[in-house]
């Protein structure tokens, strides 16, 4: 196992250019916890979506007057299953990207930037949870691009280049 993998465990440190460990600056740690809060808000939004399935069926039946009850139940069952599966995968990936970002992986920082920009399209969803999720994501993303964070991610790349 490499020094980087061992040192990047629970503390979130990364190996610097000389092989020394570099702790993430406070901005990166704060952003990490904001991303975790964003993942929790995504879970809340998923639960809210599941709680409103009953209204979805009545809306579907009103819009599609020729739709049978069994066809509506099947469509809703498939929709709920897909929402749960993709929601859980999204939340797990989001947390994983936050962990890698905290360890100094610049690619994870870029992925989180892209995900945050895309989340702005869901601001109006989830009874206000989408807006809260977007605000948390934007603040975290700003934090990981401030000067101390930039230096931290640069030191992680320098550490990897020194061992290559």
PDB file of C-alpha atoms in Angstrom:
ATOM      1  CA  UNK A   1       0.000   0.000   0.000  1.00  0.00           C
ATOM      2  CA  UNK A   2       1.378   3.433  -0.858  1.00  0.00           C
ATOM      3  CA  UNK A   3       2.113   6.238   1.594  1.00  0.00           C
ATOM      4  CA  UNK A   4      -0.681   8.273   0.040  1.00  0.00           C
ATOM      5  CA  UNK A   5      -3.310   5.603   0.610  1.00  0.00           C
ATOM      6  CA  UNK A   6      -2.211   5.005   4.192  1.00  0.00           C
ATOM      7  CA  UNK A   7      -2.032   8.681   5.069  1.00  0.00           C
ATOM      8  CA  UNK A   8      -5.333   9.495   3.407  1.00  0.00           C
ATOM      9  CA  UNK A   9      -7.404   7.421   5.793  1.00  0.00           C
ATOM     10  CA  UNK A  10      -9.650   8.922   8.410  1.00  0.00           C
ATOM     11  CA  UNK A  11      -7.775  12.190   8.828  1.00  0.00           C
ATOM     12  CA  UNK A  12      -8.062  13.155   5.170  1.00  0.00           C
ATOM     13  CA  UNK A  13      -4.387  14.030   4.856  1.00  0.00           C
ATOM     14  CA  UNK A  14      -2.455  13.815   1.634  1.00  0.00           C
ATOM     15  CA  UNK A  15       1.231  13.250   0.985  1.00  0.00           C
ATOM     16  CA  UNK A  16       3.203  16.362   0.096  1.00  0.00           C
ATOM     17  CA  UNK A  17       6.147  16.690  -2.272  1.00  0.00           C
ATOM     18  CA  UNK A  18       8.679  15.359   0.253  1.00  0.00           C
ATOM     19  CA  UNK A  19       6.485  12.472   1.341  1.00  0.00           C
ATOM     20  CA  UNK A  20       5.330  14.426   4.400  1.00  0.00           C
ATOM     21  CA  UNK A  21       1.650  14.506   5.164  1.00  0.00           C
ATOM     22  CA  UNK A  22      -0.323  17.653   4.520  1.00  0.00           C
ATOM     23  CA  UNK A  23      -3.545  18.100   6.457  1.00  0.00           C
ATOM     24  CA  UNK A  24      -6.445  19.579   4.525  1.00  0.00           C
ATOM     25  CA  UNK A  25      -7.031  23.257   5.278  1.00  0.00           C
ATOM     26  CA  UNK A  26     -10.152  24.228   7.224  1.00  0.00           C
ATOM     27  CA  UNK A  27     -11.908  25.250   3.982  1.00  0.00           C
ATOM     28  CA  UNK A  28     -11.578  21.711   2.607  1.00  0.00           C
ATOM     29  CA  UNK A  29     -12.808  20.136   5.854  1.00  0.00           C
ATOM     30  CA  UNK A  30     -15.768  22.520   5.996  1.00  0.00           C
ATOM     31  CA  UNK A  31     -16.568  21.820   2.346  1.00  0.00           C
ATOM     32  CA  UNK A  32     -16.377  18.080   3.031  1.00  0.00           C
ATOM     33  CA  UNK A  33     -18.987  18.338   5.781  1.00  0.00           C
ATOM     34  CA  UNK A  34     -21.141  20.604   3.624  1.00  0.00           C
ATOM     35  CA  UNK A  35     -21.051  17.971   0.867  1.00  0.00           C
ATOM     36  CA  UNK A  36     -22.062  15.339   3.443  1.00  0.00           C
ATOM     37  CA  UNK A  37     -24.946  17.618   4.494  1.00  0.00           C
ATOM     38  CA  UNK A  38     -25.853  17.940   0.808  1.00  0.00           C
ATOM     39  CA  UNK A  39     -25.969  14.154   0.520  1.00  0.00           C
ATOM     40  CA  UNK A  40     -28.241  14.022   3.574  1.00  0.00           C
ATOM     41  CA  UNK A  41     -30.500  16.647   1.973  1.00  0.00           C
ATOM     42  CA  UNK A  42     -30.603  14.525  -1.176  1.00  0.00           C
ATOM     43  CA  UNK A  43     -31.768  11.610   0.950  1.00  0.00           C
ATOM     44  CA  UNK A  44     -34.476  13.815   2.482  1.00  0.00           C
ATOM     45  CA  UNK A  45     -35.581  14.866  -1.018  1.00  0.00           C
ATOM     46  CA  UNK A  46     -35.765  11.205  -2.050  1.00  0.00           C
ATOM     47  CA  UNK A  47     -37.904  10.396   0.997  1.00  0.00           C
ATOM     48  CA  UNK A  48     -40.199  13.342   0.244  1.00  0.00           C
ATOM     49  CA  UNK A  49     -40.548  12.131  -3.333  1.00  0.00           C
ATOM     50  CA  UNK A  50     -41.481   8.666  -2.123  1.00  0.00           C
ATOM     51  CA  UNK A  51     -43.993  10.116   0.344  1.00  0.00           C
ATOM     52  CA  UNK A  52     -45.815  11.922  -2.470  1.00  0.00           C
ATOM     53  CA  UNK A  53     -46.285   8.856  -4.685  1.00  0.00           C
ATOM     54  CA  UNK A  54     -50.011   8.748  -3.896  1.00  0.00           C
ATOM     55  CA  UNK A  55     -50.587  12.142  -5.489  1.00  0.00           C
ATOM     56  CA  UNK A  56     -48.596  10.992  -8.510  1.00  0.00           C
ATOM     57  CA  UNK A  57     -51.043   8.149  -9.131  1.00  0.00           C
ATOM     58  CA  UNK A  58     -54.090  10.417  -8.974  1.00  0.00           C
ATOM     59  CA  UNK A  59     -52.435  12.910 -11.328  1.00  0.00           C
ATOM     60  CA  UNK A  60     -51.501  10.121 -13.736  1.00  0.00           C
ATOM     61  CA  UNK A  61     -55.047   8.746 -13.719  1.00  0.00           C
ATOM     62  CA  UNK A  62     -56.498  12.215 -14.399  1.00  0.00           C
ATOM     63  CA  UNK A  63     -54.156  12.928 -17.300  1.00  0.00           C
ATOM     64  CA  UNK A  64     -54.469   9.488 -18.894  1.00  0.00           C
ATOM     65  CA  UNK A  65     -58.184   8.739 -18.692  1.00  0.00           C
ATOM     66  CA  UNK A  66     -57.887   5.439 -20.599  1.00  0.00           C
ATOM     67  CA  UNK A  67     -55.161   4.093 -18.305  1.00  0.00           C
ATOM     68  CA  UNK A  68     -56.139   1.069 -16.230  1.00  0.00           C
ATOM     69  CA  UNK A  69     -55.468   0.918 -12.511  1.00  0.00           C
ATOM     70  CA  UNK A  70     -53.019  -1.968 -12.937  1.00  0.00           C
ATOM     71  CA  UNK A  71     -51.097  -0.104 -15.664  1.00  0.00           C
ATOM     72  CA  UNK A  72     -50.881   2.990 -13.446  1.00  0.00           C
ATOM     73  CA  UNK A  73     -49.641   0.874 -10.518  1.00  0.00           C
ATOM     74  CA  UNK A  74     -47.024  -0.775 -12.756  1.00  0.00           C
ATOM     75  CA  UNK A  75     -45.795   2.580 -14.083  1.00  0.00           C
ATOM     76  CA  UNK A  76     -45.566   4.015 -10.573  1.00  0.00           C
ATOM     77  CA  UNK A  77     -43.847   0.873  -9.267  1.00  0.00           C
ATOM     78  CA  UNK A  78     -41.189   1.102 -11.977  1.00  0.00           C
ATOM     79  CA  UNK A  79     -40.763   4.837 -11.360  1.00  0.00           C
ATOM     80  CA  UNK A  80     -40.367   4.369  -7.610  1.00  0.00           C
ATOM     81  CA  UNK A  81     -37.875   1.529  -8.060  1.00  0.00           C
ATOM     82  CA  UNK A  82     -35.771   3.560 -10.475  1.00  0.00           C
ATOM     83  CA  UNK A  83     -35.925   6.636  -8.224  1.00  0.00           C
ATOM     84  CA  UNK A  84     -34.738   4.655  -5.196  1.00  0.00           C
ATOM     85  CA  UNK A  85     -31.947   2.844  -7.049  1.00  0.00           C
ATOM     86  CA  UNK A  86     -30.595   5.934  -8.805  1.00  0.00           C
ATOM     87  CA  UNK A  87     -31.093   8.092  -5.709  1.00  0.00           C
ATOM     88  CA  UNK A  88     -29.041   5.745  -3.544  1.00  0.00           C
ATOM     89  CA  UNK A  89     -26.340   5.430  -6.215  1.00  0.00           C
ATOM     90  CA  UNK A  90     -26.200   9.231  -6.572  1.00  0.00           C
ATOM     91  CA  UNK A  91     -25.902   9.766  -2.814  1.00  0.00           C
ATOM     92  CA  UNK A  92     -23.226   7.069  -2.460  1.00  0.00           C
ATOM     93  CA  UNK A  93     -21.200   8.485  -5.366  1.00  0.00           C
ATOM     94  CA  UNK A  94     -21.560  12.023  -3.996  1.00  0.00           C
ATOM     95  CA  UNK A  95     -20.204  10.959  -0.597  1.00  0.00           C
ATOM     96  CA  UNK A  96     -17.387   9.009  -2.268  1.00  0.00           C
ATOM     97  CA  UNK A  97     -16.392  12.055  -4.352  1.00  0.00           C
ATOM     98  CA  UNK A  98     -16.389  14.172  -1.176  1.00  0.00           C
ATOM     99  CA  UNK A  99     -14.092  11.656   0.545  1.00  0.00           C
ATOM    100  CA  UNK A 100     -11.671  11.674  -2.390  1.00  0.00           C
ATOM    101  CA  UNK A 101     -11.812  15.485  -2.530  1.00  0.00           C
ATOM    102  CA  UNK A 102     -10.900  15.664   1.153  1.00  0.00           C
ATOM    103  CA  UNK A 103      -7.961  13.345   0.483  1.00  0.00           C
ATOM    104  CA  UNK A 104      -6.630  15.807  -2.100  1.00  0.00           C
ATOM    105  CA  UNK A 105      -7.901  14.325  -5.375  1.00  0.00           C
ATOM    106  CA  UNK A 106      -8.272  17.236  -7.772  1.00  0.00           C
ATOM    107  CA  UNK A 107     -10.410  15.152 -10.157  1.00  0.00           C
ATOM    108  CA  UNK A 108     -12.980  14.722  -7.355  1.00  0.00           C
ATOM    109  CA  UNK A 109     -13.023  18.474  -6.840  1.00  0.00           C
ATOM    110  CA  UNK A 110     -13.827  18.933 -10.542  1.00  0.00           C
ATOM    111  CA  UNK A 111     -16.548  16.246 -10.429  1.00  0.00           C
ATOM    112  CA  UNK A 112     -18.132  17.942  -7.398  1.00  0.00           C
ATOM    113  CA  UNK A 113     -18.071  21.262  -9.261  1.00  0.00           C
ATOM    114  CA  UNK A 114     -19.892  19.699 -12.212  1.00  0.00           C
ATOM    115  CA  UNK A 115     -22.432  17.936  -9.982  1.00  0.00           C
ATOM    116  CA  UNK A 116     -23.076  21.184  -8.095  1.00  0.00           C
ATOM    117  CA  UNK A 117     -23.660  23.112 -11.331  1.00  0.00           C
ATOM    118  CA  UNK A 118     -26.043  20.397 -12.523  1.00  0.00           C
ATOM    119  CA  UNK A 119     -27.864  20.431  -9.174  1.00  0.00           C
ATOM    120  CA  UNK A 120     -28.836  24.037  -9.823  1.00  0.00           C
ATOM    121  CA  UNK A 121     -31.421  22.668 -12.265  1.00  0.00           C
ATOM    122  CA  UNK A 122     -33.178  20.948  -9.328  1.00  0.00           C
ATOM    123  CA  UNK A 123     -33.439  24.046  -7.136  1.00  0.00           C
ATOM    124  CA  UNK A 124     -37.233  24.084  -7.285  1.00  0.00           C
ATOM    125  CA  UNK A 125     -37.697  20.401  -6.430  1.00  0.00           C
ATOM    126  CA  UNK A 126     -38.286  18.604  -3.176  1.00  0.00           C
ATOM    127  CA  UNK A 127     -40.397  21.214  -1.351  1.00  0.00           C
ATOM    128  CA  UNK A 128     -37.453  23.541  -0.745  1.00  0.00           C
ATOM    129  CA  UNK A 129     -34.936  20.772  -0.095  1.00  0.00           C
ATOM    130  CA  UNK A 130     -33.576  21.180  -3.634  1.00  0.00           C
ATOM    131  CA  UNK A 131     -32.826  24.845  -2.953  1.00  0.00           C
ATOM    132  CA  UNK A 132     -31.133  24.048   0.365  1.00  0.00           C
ATOM    133  CA  UNK A 133     -29.100  21.309  -1.332  1.00  0.00           C
ATOM    134  CA  UNK A 134     -28.000  23.698  -4.077  1.00  0.00           C
ATOM    135  CA  UNK A 135     -27.005  26.423  -1.603  1.00  0.00           C
ATOM    136  CA  UNK A 136     -24.952  23.971   0.476  1.00  0.00           C
ATOM    137  CA  UNK A 137     -23.286  22.662  -2.698  1.00  0.00           C
ATOM    138  CA  UNK A 138     -22.452  26.129  -4.005  1.00  0.00           C
ATOM    139  CA  UNK A 139     -20.896  27.199  -0.681  1.00  0.00           C
ATOM    140  CA  UNK A 140     -18.847  23.986  -0.490  1.00  0.00           C
ATOM    141  CA  UNK A 141     -17.709  24.392  -4.084  1.00  0.00           C
ATOM    142  CA  UNK A 142     -16.595  27.974  -3.483  1.00  0.00           C
ATOM    143  CA  UNK A 143     -14.608  26.814  -0.450  1.00  0.00           C
ATOM    144  CA  UNK A 144     -12.688  24.156  -2.386  1.00  0.00           C
ATOM    145  CA  UNK A 145     -11.540  26.711  -4.949  1.00  0.00           C
ATOM    146  CA  UNK A 146     -10.179  29.285  -2.482  1.00  0.00           C
ATOM    147  CA  UNK A 147      -6.422  29.824  -2.265  1.00  0.00           C
ATOM    148  CA  UNK A 148      -5.637  27.499   0.705  1.00  0.00           C
ATOM    149  CA  UNK A 149      -7.616  24.704  -0.940  1.00  0.00           C
ATOM    150  CA  UNK A 150      -5.891  25.257  -4.283  1.00  0.00           C
ATOM    151  CA  UNK A 151      -2.517  24.941  -2.557  1.00  0.00           C
ATOM    152  CA  UNK A 152      -3.667  21.746  -0.835  1.00  0.00           C
ATOM    153  CA  UNK A 153      -4.733  20.139  -4.104  1.00  0.00           C
ATOM    154  CA  UNK A 154      -1.496  21.272  -5.755  1.00  0.00           C
ATOM    155  CA  UNK A 155       0.550  19.674  -2.955  1.00  0.00           C
ATOM    156  CA  UNK A 156      -1.307  16.402  -3.529  1.00  0.00           C
ATOM    157  CA  UNK A 157      -0.363  16.430  -7.217  1.00  0.00           C
ATOM    158  CA  UNK A 158       3.228  17.275  -6.360  1.00  0.00           C
ATOM    159  CA  UNK A 159       3.336  14.312  -3.958  1.00  0.00           C
ATOM    160  CA  UNK A 160       2.070  11.948  -6.656  1.00  0.00           C
ATOM    161  CA  UNK A 161       4.526  13.317  -9.253  1.00  0.00           C
ATOM    162  CA  UNK A 162       7.431  12.805  -6.833  1.00  0.00           C
ATOM    163  CA  UNK A 163       6.622   9.088  -6.456  1.00  0.00           C
ATOM    164  CA  UNK A 164       5.973   8.370 -10.135  1.00  0.00           C
TER     165      UNK A 164
END
